[in-house]
mmCIF file of C-alpha atoms and ligand atoms in Angstrom:
data_model
loop_
_atom_site.group_PDB
_atom_site.id
_atom_site.type_symbol
_atom_site.label_atom_id
_atom_site.label_comp_id
_atom_site.label_asym_id
_atom_site.label_seq_id
_atom_site.Cartn_x
_atom_site.Cartn_y
_atom_site.Cartn_z
ATOM 1 C CA MET H 668 -4.108 -57.027 145.920
ATOM 2 C CA LEU H 669 -2.730 -54.209 144.322
ATOM 3 C CA ASP H 670 -3.438 -53.491 141.082
ATOM 4 C CA GLN H 671 0.629 -53.800 139.968
ATOM 5 C CA ASN H 672 0.642 -56.944 141.788
ATOM 6 C CA ARG H 673 -2.273 -58.411 140.321
ATOM 7 C CA SER H 674 -1.300 -57.561 136.544
ATOM 8 C CA ALA H 675 2.159 -59.089 137.741
ATOM 9 C CA HIS H 676 0.671 -62.168 139.400
ATOM 10 C CA ILE H 677 -1.836 -62.674 136.050
ATOM 11 C CA ASN H 678 1.424 -62.322 133.629
ATOM 12 C CA ALA H 679 2.792 -64.850 135.492
ATOM 13 C CA ALA H 680 0.167 -66.923 135.712
ATOM 14 C CA VAL H 681 -0.424 -66.891 131.804
ATOM 15 C CA ARG H 682 3.413 -67.369 130.733
ATOM 16 C CA LEU H 683 3.319 -70.882 133.275
ATOM 17 C CA LEU H 684 -0.105 -71.881 131.544
ATOM 18 C CA HIS H 685 1.189 -71.227 128.205
ATOM 19 C CA GLY H 686 4.531 -73.474 129.451
ATOM 20 C CA GLY H 687 1.903 -76.414 130.185
ATOM 21 C CA GLN H 688 2.070 -75.780 133.941
ATOM 22 C CA LEU H 689 -0.361 -75.819 136.782
ATOM 23 C CA VAL H 690 -1.780 -72.838 138.585
ATOM 24 C CA SER H 691 -3.902 -72.492 141.328
ATOM 25 C CA PHE H 692 -7.085 -69.806 140.614
ATOM 26 C CA PRO H 693 -9.800 -68.573 142.772
ATOM 27 C CA THR H 694 -13.390 -68.875 141.697
ATOM 28 C CA GLU H 695 -16.709 -67.830 143.380
ATOM 29 C CA THR H 696 -17.309 -71.294 144.460
ATOM 30 C CA VAL H 697 -14.082 -73.005 145.294
ATOM 31 C CA TYR H 698 -10.535 -72.702 144.085
ATOM 32 C CA GLY H 699 -9.424 -74.576 140.758
ATOM 33 C CA LEU H 700 -6.441 -75.940 139.935
ATOM 34 C CA GLY H 701 -5.905 -75.175 136.058
ATOM 35 C CA ALA H 702 -4.032 -76.131 133.204
ATOM 36 C CA ASP H 703 -4.581 -75.454 129.555
ATOM 37 C CA ALA H 704 -7.142 -77.534 128.197
ATOM 38 C CA ARG H 705 -5.658 -77.939 124.681
ATOM 39 C CA ASN H 706 -2.626 -79.044 126.167
ATOM 40 C CA PRO H 707 -2.800 -82.865 127.105
ATOM 41 C CA ASP H 708 0.529 -83.101 129.351
ATOM 42 C CA ALA H 709 -0.696 -80.064 130.966
ATOM 43 C CA VAL H 710 -4.195 -81.981 131.694
ATOM 44 C CA LYS H 711 -2.396 -85.144 132.300
ATOM 45 C CA ARG H 712 -0.496 -83.247 135.449
ATOM 46 C CA ILE H 713 -3.528 -82.162 137.021
ATOM 47 C CA PHE H 714 -4.626 -85.905 137.671
ATOM 48 C CA GLN H 715 -1.009 -86.534 138.447
ATOM 49 C CA LEU H 716 -1.014 -83.941 141.168
ATOM 50 C CA LYS H 717 -4.271 -84.769 142.595
ATOM 51 C CA GLY H 718 -4.124 -88.099 142.558
ATOM 52 C CA ARG H 719 -7.551 -88.184 140.959
ATOM 53 C CA PRO H 720 -8.683 -91.585 138.163
ATOM 54 C CA GLU H 721 -8.169 -90.393 134.526
ATOM 55 C CA ARG H 722 -11.922 -91.424 133.877
ATOM 56 C CA HIS H 723 -12.850 -88.865 135.906
ATOM 57 C CA PRO H 724 -13.794 -85.473 133.470
ATOM 58 C CA LEU H 725 -13.205 -81.779 134.247
ATOM 59 C CA ILE H 726 -14.698 -78.705 133.739
ATOM 60 C CA VAL H 727 -13.252 -76.370 131.043
ATOM 61 C CA HIS H 728 -13.494 -72.859 132.486
ATOM 62 C CA LEU H 729 -14.138 -69.895 129.905
ATOM 63 C CA ALA H 730 -13.822 -66.333 129.746
ATOM 64 C CA THR H 731 -17.229 -65.768 127.835
ATOM 65 C CA ALA H 732 -20.711 -67.901 126.873
ATOM 66 C CA GLU H 733 -19.174 -67.096 123.291
ATOM 67 C CA GLN H 734 -16.507 -69.684 123.608
ATOM 68 C CA ILE H 735 -18.683 -72.279 123.715
ATOM 69 C CA GLY H 736 -18.654 -73.118 120.283
ATOM 70 C CA GLU H 737 -15.111 -74.026 120.360
ATOM 71 C CA TRP H 738 -15.468 -76.816 122.643
ATOM 72 C CA ALA H 739 -18.919 -78.287 122.070
ATOM 73 C CA GLN H 740 -21.215 -78.839 119.278
ATOM 74 C CA ASP H 741 -24.868 -79.463 118.541
ATOM 75 C CA ILE H 742 -25.437 -76.671 121.405
ATOM 76 C CA PRO H 743 -29.137 -76.874 122.200
ATOM 77 C CA PRO H 744 -31.219 -73.742 122.969
ATOM 78 C CA MET H 745 -31.525 -74.705 126.330
ATOM 79 C CA ALA H 746 -27.962 -73.966 126.807
ATOM 80 C CA TRP H 747 -27.335 -70.444 125.686
ATOM 81 C CA THR H 748 -30.696 -69.576 127.706
ATOM 82 C CA LEU H 749 -29.085 -71.027 130.758
ATOM 83 C CA ALA H 750 -25.457 -69.508 130.012
ATOM 84 C CA ASP H 751 -27.539 -65.952 129.250
ATOM 85 C CA ARG H 752 -28.930 -66.171 132.755
ATOM 86 C CA PHE H 753 -26.387 -67.591 135.008
ATOM 87 C CA TRP H 754 -22.987 -67.154 133.626
ATOM 88 C CA PRO H 755 -20.767 -65.799 134.984
ATOM 89 C CA GLY H 756 -22.196 -67.912 137.891
ATOM 90 C CA PRO H 757 -21.917 -71.275 139.729
ATOM 91 C CA LEU H 758 -23.438 -73.406 136.940
ATOM 92 C CA THR H 759 -21.657 -76.248 134.775
ATOM 93 C CA LEU H 760 -23.220 -77.144 131.633
ATOM 94 C CA ILE H 761 -22.772 -80.547 129.863
ATOM 95 C CA LEU H 762 -22.640 -80.575 126.485
ATOM 96 C CA LYS H 763 -21.697 -82.834 123.542
ATOM 97 C CA LYS H 764 -18.030 -82.389 123.187
ATOM 98 C CA ALA H 765 -16.138 -80.650 119.982
ATOM 99 C CA THR H 766 -14.390 -83.327 118.029
ATOM 100 C CA ARG H 767 -10.895 -81.495 118.618
ATOM 101 C CA VAL H 768 -11.497 -81.131 122.593
ATOM 102 C CA PRO H 769 -8.348 -83.474 123.916
ATOM 103 C CA PRO H 770 -9.747 -86.993 125.500
ATOM 104 C CA GLU H 771 -7.901 -86.416 128.391
ATOM 105 C CA VAL H 772 -10.111 -83.092 129.547
ATOM 106 C CA THR H 773 -13.107 -85.288 129.547
ATOM 107 C CA GLY H 774 -12.191 -88.296 130.947
ATOM 108 C CA GLY H 775 -12.229 -90.130 127.203
ATOM 109 C CA GLN H 776 -16.362 -89.297 127.120
ATOM 110 C CA ASP H 777 -18.085 -87.463 124.331
ATOM 111 C CA SER H 778 -19.195 -84.631 126.757
ATOM 112 C CA ILE H 779 -17.921 -82.026 128.021
ATOM 113 C CA GLY H 780 -18.553 -79.712 131.321
ATOM 114 C CA LEU H 781 -18.225 -75.621 130.461
ATOM 115 C CA ARG H 782 -18.715 -73.010 132.908
ATOM 116 C CA VAL H 783 -17.844 -68.967 132.901
ATOM 117 C CA PRO H 784 -16.800 -68.658 136.551
ATOM 118 C CA ALA H 785 -18.075 -65.169 138.642
ATOM 119 C CA HIS H 786 -14.727 -64.107 140.097
ATOM 120 C CA PRO H 787 -12.724 -61.564 138.923
ATOM 121 C CA LEU H 788 -9.566 -62.905 139.065
ATOM 122 C CA ALA H 789 -10.588 -66.113 137.378
ATOM 123 C CA LEU H 790 -12.266 -64.281 134.528
ATOM 124 C CA GLU H 791 -8.977 -61.676 134.394
ATOM 125 C CA LEU H 792 -6.791 -64.517 134.165
ATOM 126 C CA LEU H 793 -9.020 -66.110 131.452
ATOM 127 C CA LYS H 794 -9.287 -62.974 129.176
ATOM 128 C CA ALA H 795 -5.349 -62.835 129.509
ATOM 129 C CA PHE H 796 -4.986 -66.434 129.009
ATOM 130 C CA GLY H 797 -7.224 -66.565 126.087
ATOM 131 C CA GLY H 798 -8.349 -70.314 125.558
ATOM 132 C CA GLY H 799 -10.078 -72.923 128.418
ATOM 133 C CA LEU H 800 -8.744 -73.464 131.585
ATOM 134 C CA ALA H 801 -9.287 -77.227 132.321
ATOM 135 C CA ALA H 802 -9.796 -77.113 136.450
ATOM 136 C CA PRO H 803 -10.918 -79.389 139.159
ATOM 137 C CA SER H 804 -11.067 -78.440 142.961
ATOM 138 C CA ALA H 805 -7.433 -77.763 144.068
ATOM 139 C CA ASN H 806 -7.728 -80.723 146.402
ATOM 140 C CA ARG H 807 -6.366 -84.060 146.339
ATOM 141 C CA PHE H 808 -8.787 -86.828 144.971
ATOM 142 C CA GLY H 809 -11.885 -87.275 147.357
ATOM 143 C CA ARG H 810 -10.861 -84.328 149.802
ATOM 144 C CA ILE H 811 -12.198 -81.312 150.889
ATOM 145 C CA SER H 812 -11.955 -78.543 148.643
ATOM 146 C CA PRO H 813 -10.259 -75.322 149.077
ATOM 147 C CA THR H 814 -12.262 -72.078 149.627
ATOM 148 C CA CYS H 815 -8.980 -69.792 150.287
ATOM 149 C CA ALA H 816 -5.515 -69.657 148.873
ATOM 150 C CA GLU H 817 -3.998 -71.295 151.895
ATOM 151 C CA HIS H 818 -6.246 -74.444 151.613
ATOM 152 C CA VAL H 819 -4.596 -74.851 148.221
ATOM 153 C CA ARG H 820 -0.735 -74.274 149.389
ATOM 154 C CA GLU H 821 -1.301 -76.505 152.253
ATOM 155 C CA GLU H 822 -3.165 -79.295 149.969
ATOM 156 C CA PHE H 823 -0.062 -79.135 147.826
ATOM 157 C CA GLU H 824 2.816 -78.322 149.872
ATOM 158 C CA GLY H 825 5.136 -76.892 147.731
ATOM 159 C CA GLN H 826 4.092 -78.686 144.452
ATOM 160 C CA LEU H 827 2.578 -75.691 142.817
ATOM 161 C CA GLU H 828 4.291 -72.886 141.489
ATOM 162 C CA LEU H 829 1.875 -70.313 141.715
ATOM 163 C CA VAL H 830 -1.479 -69.943 143.676
ATOM 164 C CA LEU H 831 -3.422 -66.850 142.821
ATOM 165 C CA ASP H 832 -4.754 -65.635 146.152
ATOM 166 C CA GLY H 833 -8.259 -64.361 145.644
ATOM 167 C CA GLY H 834 -9.513 -64.241 149.240
ATOM 168 C CA GLU H 835 -12.142 -66.408 150.284
ATOM 169 C CA CYS H 836 -14.607 -67.691 147.847
ATOM 170 C CA ARG H 837 -18.089 -66.075 148.047
ATOM 171 C CA VAL H 838 -20.196 -69.400 147.483
ATOM 172 C CA GLY H 839 -18.194 -72.125 149.134
ATOM 173 C CA LEU H 840 -19.944 -74.958 147.408
ATOM 174 C CA GLU H 841 -18.869 -76.324 144.041
ATOM 175 C CA SER H 842 -20.910 -75.306 141.046
ATOM 176 C CA THR H 843 -24.507 -76.539 140.211
ATOM 177 C CA ILE H 844 -23.748 -79.407 137.211
ATOM 178 C CA VAL H 845 -26.711 -79.840 134.532
ATOM 179 C CA SER H 846 -26.434 -82.347 131.780
ATOM 180 C CA LEU H 847 -28.204 -81.229 128.362
ATOM 181 C CA LEU H 848 -27.148 -84.394 126.605
ATOM 182 C CA ASP H 849 -30.732 -85.343 126.621
ATOM 183 C CA GLU H 850 -34.175 -84.179 125.823
ATOM 184 C CA ARG H 851 -34.856 -83.318 129.254
ATOM 185 C CA PRO H 852 -32.277 -81.314 131.215
ATOM 186 C CA PHE H 853 -30.533 -83.571 133.936
ATOM 187 C CA LEU H 854 -29.332 -82.045 137.554
ATOM 188 C CA LEU H 855 -25.730 -84.147 138.116
ATOM 189 C CA ARG H 856 -24.711 -82.198 140.805
ATOM 190 C CA PRO H 857 -26.941 -79.466 143.184
ATOM 191 C CA GLY H 858 -24.554 -76.741 143.762
ATOM 192 C CA GLY H 859 -24.127 -72.594 143.950
ATOM 193 C CA ILE H 860 -27.315 -72.200 141.903
ATOM 194 C CA PRO H 861 -30.882 -73.741 143.414
ATOM 195 C CA ALA H 862 -32.324 -76.399 140.716
ATOM 196 C CA SER H 863 -35.524 -74.533 141.025
ATOM 197 C CA GLU H 864 -34.484 -71.499 139.552
ATOM 198 C CA ILE H 865 -32.312 -73.544 136.555
ATOM 199 C CA SER H 866 -36.143 -75.222 136.049
ATOM 200 C CA GLU H 867 -37.716 -71.804 135.939
ATOM 201 C CA THR H 868 -35.286 -70.235 133.641
ATOM 202 C CA LEU H 869 -36.166 -73.024 131.269
ATOM 203 C CA GLY H 870 -39.610 -73.664 131.834
ATOM 204 C CA THR H 871 -39.431 -77.565 132.291
ATOM 205 C CA PRO H 872 -38.542 -79.123 135.318
ATOM 206 C CA LEU H 873 -34.841 -80.579 136.009
ATOM 207 C CA GLU H 874 -34.638 -84.889 135.966
ATOM 208 C CA GLN H 875 -32.892 -85.437 139.429
ATOM 209 C CA GLN H 876 -33.412 -89.413 140.197
ATOM 210 C CA ALA H 877 -30.531 -91.380 141.289
ATOM 211 C CA SER H 878 -29.076 -92.623 137.949
ATOM 212 C CA PRO H 879 -28.359 -90.370 135.062
ATOM 213 C CA PRO H 880 -29.891 -91.488 131.886
ATOM 214 C CA SER H 881 -27.183 -93.695 129.907
ATOM 215 C CA ALA H 882 -25.489 -91.116 127.816
ATOM 216 C CA ILE H 883 -24.539 -89.425 131.162
ATOM 217 C CA LYS H 884 -21.421 -90.579 132.706
ATOM 218 C CA ALA H 885 -20.285 -88.751 135.985
ATOM 219 C CA PRO H 886 -17.368 -90.606 137.302
ATOM 220 C CA GLY H 887 -16.676 -87.920 139.802
ATOM 221 C CA MET H 888 -19.952 -88.430 141.399
ATOM 222 C CA LEU H 889 -18.494 -91.121 144.002
ATOM 223 C CA LEU H 890 -20.262 -91.277 147.580
ATOM 224 C CA SER H 891 -17.330 -90.620 149.238
ATOM 225 C CA HIS H 892 -16.246 -87.434 148.044
ATOM 226 C CA TYR H 893 -15.569 -83.870 149.783
ATOM 227 C CA ALA H 894 -14.533 -85.843 152.435
ATOM 228 C CA PRO H 895 -12.395 -85.072 155.873
ATOM 229 C CA LEU H 896 -10.028 -87.648 156.988
ATOM 230 C CA THR H 897 -11.672 -87.639 160.542
ATOM 231 C CA PRO H 898 -14.630 -90.011 160.514
ATOM 232 C CA CYS H 899 -17.882 -87.846 160.376
ATOM 233 C CA GLU H 900 -21.286 -88.375 161.477
ATOM 234 C CA ILE H 901 -24.602 -86.748 160.849
ATOM 235 C CA GLN H 902 -26.948 -86.508 163.933
ATOM 236 C CA SER H 903 -30.444 -85.121 164.153
ATOM 237 C CA ARG H 904 -31.011 -82.000 166.780
ATOM 238 C CA GLU H 905 -32.840 -85.433 168.808
ATOM 239 C CA THR H 906 -29.658 -87.490 168.577
ATOM 240 C CA LEU H 907 -26.834 -85.119 168.689
ATOM 241 C CA TRP H 908 -26.073 -84.765 172.197
ATOM 242 C CA GLU H 909 -26.654 -88.056 172.971
ATOM 243 C CA ARG H 910 -24.180 -88.985 170.673
ATOM 244 C CA VAL H 911 -21.958 -86.895 172.029
ATOM 245 C CA ARG H 912 -22.273 -88.062 175.595
ATOM 246 C CA SER H 913 -21.482 -91.620 174.575
ATOM 247 C CA LEU H 914 -18.854 -90.459 172.540
ATOM 248 C CA CYS H 915 -17.152 -88.308 175.548
ATOM 249 C CA GLY H 916 -17.711 -91.202 177.720
ATOM 250 C CA THR H 917 -15.421 -93.407 176.205
ATOM 251 C CA ASN H 918 -12.976 -90.954 176.167
ATOM 252 C CA ARG H 919 -13.477 -90.242 172.590
ATOM 253 C CA GLN H 920 -12.188 -86.618 171.405
ATOM 254 C CA VAL H 921 -15.558 -84.880 169.690
ATOM 255 C CA ALA H 922 -15.667 -81.808 167.729
ATOM 256 C CA ILE H 923 -18.982 -80.919 166.677
ATOM 257 C CA MET H 924 -20.869 -78.749 164.062
ATOM 258 C CA ALA H 925 -24.145 -77.594 165.203
ATOM 259 C CA PHE H 926 -26.495 -74.795 164.970
ATOM 260 C CA SER H 927 -26.303 -73.904 168.761
ATOM 261 C CA ASP H 928 -24.611 -75.078 171.759
ATOM 262 C CA SER H 929 -27.776 -75.225 173.916
ATOM 263 C CA SER H 930 -27.533 -78.756 174.457
ATOM 264 C CA PRO H 931 -29.931 -79.914 176.775
ATOM 265 C CA GLY H 932 -28.785 -79.295 180.428
ATOM 266 C CA GLU H 933 -26.984 -81.999 181.389
ATOM 267 C CA HIS H 934 -24.646 -82.100 178.375
ATOM 268 C CA SER H 935 -23.387 -78.867 178.791
ATOM 269 C CA ALA H 936 -20.591 -79.782 180.596
ATOM 270 C CA LEU H 937 -19.471 -81.961 178.052
ATOM 271 C CA PRO H 938 -15.891 -81.698 176.651
ATOM 272 C CA ALA H 939 -16.438 -81.384 173.259
ATOM 273 C CA HIS H 940 -15.415 -78.844 170.951
ATOM 274 C CA THR H 941 -18.320 -76.935 169.168
ATOM 275 C CA VAL H 942 -18.402 -74.966 166.178
ATOM 276 C CA ILE H 943 -21.691 -72.812 166.162
ATOM 277 C CA MET H 944 -22.651 -73.241 162.162
ATOM 278 C CA PRO H 945 -25.365 -70.705 160.638
ATOM 279 C CA PHE H 946 -28.716 -71.460 160.682
ATOM 280 C CA GLU H 947 -29.114 -70.024 157.052
ATOM 281 C CA PRO H 948 -27.786 -71.596 153.652
ATOM 282 C CA ILE H 949 -26.093 -69.010 152.137
ATOM 283 C CA ALA H 950 -23.791 -68.597 155.167
ATOM 284 C CA TYR H 951 -23.677 -72.183 156.163
ATOM 285 C CA ALA H 952 -22.153 -72.988 152.490
ATOM 286 C CA LYS H 953 -19.875 -70.200 152.707
ATOM 287 C CA LYS H 954 -18.429 -71.733 156.063
ATOM 288 C CA LEU H 955 -18.920 -75.645 155.945
ATOM 289 C CA TYR H 956 -15.544 -76.699 153.918
ATOM 290 C CA ALA H 957 -13.165 -74.201 155.983
ATOM 291 C CA THR H 958 -14.738 -75.572 159.246
ATOM 292 C CA MET H 959 -14.325 -79.474 158.358
ATOM 293 C CA ARG H 960 -11.102 -78.533 157.357
ATOM 294 C CA LEU H 961 -10.023 -76.875 160.626
ATOM 295 C CA LEU H 962 -11.710 -79.457 162.711
ATOM 296 C CA ASP H 963 -10.092 -82.197 160.071
ATOM 297 C CA HIS H 964 -6.850 -80.924 161.416
ATOM 298 C CA GLY H 965 -7.749 -80.821 165.356
ATOM 299 C CA GLY H 966 -6.825 -84.458 166.098
ATOM 300 C CA TYR H 967 -10.727 -85.406 167.028
ATOM 301 C CA ASP H 968 -11.586 -88.980 166.609
ATOM 302 C CA THR H 969 -15.073 -87.724 165.716
ATOM 303 C CA LEU H 970 -16.779 -85.021 163.695
ATOM 304 C CA LEU H 971 -20.444 -84.751 164.694
ATOM 305 C CA VAL H 972 -22.640 -82.775 162.340
ATOM 306 C CA GLU H 973 -26.138 -81.303 163.174
ATOM 307 C CA ALA H 974 -28.375 -82.234 160.218
ATOM 308 C CA PRO H 975 -29.677 -79.311 158.375
ATOM 309 C CA PRO H 976 -33.161 -79.148 157.384
ATOM 310 C CA SER H 977 -33.952 -80.685 154.189
ATOM 311 C CA GLY H 978 -35.598 -78.680 151.431
ATOM 312 C CA GLU H 979 -34.083 -77.339 148.313
ATOM 313 C CA ALA H 980 -32.193 -74.270 149.647
ATOM 314 C CA TRP H 981 -30.060 -76.970 151.839
ATOM 315 C CA SER H 982 -29.434 -79.320 149.230
ATOM 316 C CA ALA H 983 -26.264 -78.705 148.146
ATOM 317 C CA ILE H 984 -25.286 -78.738 151.560
ATOM 318 C CA ASN H 985 -26.957 -82.185 152.676
ATOM 319 C CA ASN H 986 -25.437 -83.376 149.534
ATOM 320 C CA ARG H 987 -21.880 -82.619 150.382
ATOM 321 C CA LEU H 988 -22.622 -83.769 154.151
ATOM 322 C CA ARG H 989 -23.899 -86.719 153.378
ATOM 323 C CA ARG H 990 -20.673 -87.415 151.240
ATOM 324 C CA ALA H 991 -18.337 -86.339 153.766
ATOM 325 C CA ALA H 992 -19.905 -88.630 156.483
ATOM 326 C CA HIS H 993 -19.880 -91.910 153.723
ATOM 327 C CA PRO H 994 -18.561 -94.689 155.607
ATOM 328 C CA LYS H 995 -15.797 -95.709 152.698
ATOM 329 C CA ILE H 996 -13.713 -92.556 153.954
ATOM 330 C CA LYS H 997 -12.926 -94.253 157.452
ATOM 331 C CA HIS H 998 -10.674 -96.165 155.685
ATOM 332 C CA ARG H 999 -8.570 -92.894 154.114
ATOM 333 C CA ARG H 1000 -6.434 -92.674 156.982
ATOM 334 C CA ASN H 1001 -4.474 -95.780 156.024
ATOM 335 C CA VAL H 1002 -4.349 -94.414 152.465
ATOM 336 C CA ARG H 1003 -2.662 -91.216 153.042
HETATM 337 O O1 LIG W 1487 -17.891 -75.235 141.283
HETATM 338 C C1 LIG W 1487 -17.022 -76.021 140.673
HETATM 339 O O2 LIG W 1487 -17.269 -76.875 139.714
HETATM 340 C C2 LIG W 1487 -15.287 -76.095 140.785
HETATM 341 C C3 LIG W 1487 -14.610 -74.806 140.327
HETATM 342 C C4 LIG W 1487 -13.236 -75.053 140.266
HETATM 343 O O3 LIG W 1487 -15.028 -74.517 138.857
HETATM 344 N N1 LIG W 1487 -15.022 -77.318 140.322
HETATM 345 C C5 LIG W 1487 -15.050 -78.630 140.202
HETATM 346 O O4 LIG W 1487 -14.376 -79.699 139.501
HETATM 347 O O5 LIG W 1487 -15.864 -78.901 141.555
HETATM 348 P P1 LIG W 1487 -14.154 -81.331 140.149
HETATM 349 O O6 LIG W 1487 -13.213 -81.686 139.099
HETATM 350 O O7 LIG W 1487 -14.012 -81.547 141.326
HETATM 351 O O8 LIG W 1487 -15.812 -81.733 139.806
HETATM 352 C C6 LIG W 1487 -16.410 -81.789 138.685
HETATM 353 C C7 LIG W 1487 -17.314 -82.785 138.290
HETATM 354 C C8 LIG W 1487 -17.127 -84.263 138.460
HETATM 355 O O9 LIG W 1487 -17.839 -84.520 139.237
HETATM 356 C C9 LIG W 1487 -16.883 -84.194 137.257
HETATM 357 O O10 LIG W 1487 -17.674 -85.791 137.298
HETATM 358 C C10 LIG W 1487 -17.996 -83.649 136.570
HETATM 359 O O11 LIG W 1487 -17.798 -82.344 137.054
HETATM 360 N N2 LIG W 1487 -18.260 -83.694 135.162
HETATM 361 C C11 LIG W 1487 -17.296 -82.693 134.498
HETATM 362 N N3 LIG W 1487 -17.245 -83.025 133.094
HETATM 363 C C12 LIG W 1487 -18.110 -83.853 132.949
HETATM 364 C C13 LIG W 1487 -18.990 -84.725 131.760
HETATM 365 N N4 LIG W 1487 -18.255 -84.246 130.877
HETATM 366 N N5 LIG W 1487 -19.611 -85.302 132.413
HETATM 367 C C14 LIG W 1487 -20.525 -85.601 133.324
HETATM 368 N N6 LIG W 1487 -19.618 -85.187 134.590
HETATM 369 C C15 LIG W 1487 -18.732 -84.536 134.254
HETATM 370 MG MG1 LIG W 1488 -13.582 -81.814 143.422
#
């Protein structure tokens, strides 16, 4: 974007936000759907536009870590340590909320999610705006997060006055969410920053068992989040091509996300569409949502995904794939 255009767009965004309107902006993870976090009516518009349940708390985006004190209270030293090390960046901290934060932002909870994003346009917008921007990912509830401006326009077709275009998101997966509400830090969502880097920085392990301690409620962590409309299955390298063959045998239109198309010889002529995914987690993450979105538009009956390796470097990717493949989404076509 030219400098002149850029500041015109930022000014327009700030005007809309101060007027209680929504603006989509890029972050390094995914695009956000932003509203003035101090304006309850503006925040309500986010829930309406996304079709998101009102109990699902939003992340408030800030220009600098110094603003934490305006949004949270009883801030533990660990919060400053993590903010120093990882902000601006793909890390969201869950802290006890300051009293004057509107309950609409936090889904009625006493806690708040805060993050300083590492995208130049987001930071410019946040600085020019001056306050906090409540912003979930800019997609309809439960669907695939947008990683470029075009995806956002597609999601909200003409219902959004302004989408700031900052190109393709560098990370491509949402932020890592860490709760600091208890004495022990708790990993609520794996994401852009590996959990091991966080625990090394803190010098203490991150708790991450299936159910968080009672103080933490994260209603957004539904199993069927981040989902394409096309039924999606994860298959191991061993079972993938057999599954492709059996689906193609019943005339199903099949799309595949695999690490290679070197299907064993006899399968090579199968009439399925294969996208080769990088066998490297950073590159895979960047491509994941855009690929799913593209294949979701292809009219396929099934999307088959070759399971990535297990292990920490792939954990955010495996987390999103599991959710995309969760059976609940099979009913979505009727819901739309
Ligand atoms: O990378 C990201 O985090 C992106 C960009 C736009 O910043 N945002 C994002 O927002 O993914 P959203 O709303 O799609 O997901 C936010 C998650 C939800 O699952 C929600 O439950 C959790 O953060 N969350 C927010 N505030 C919370 C709180 N006070 N306690 C527990 N979980 C919270
Ligand atoms: Mg989301």
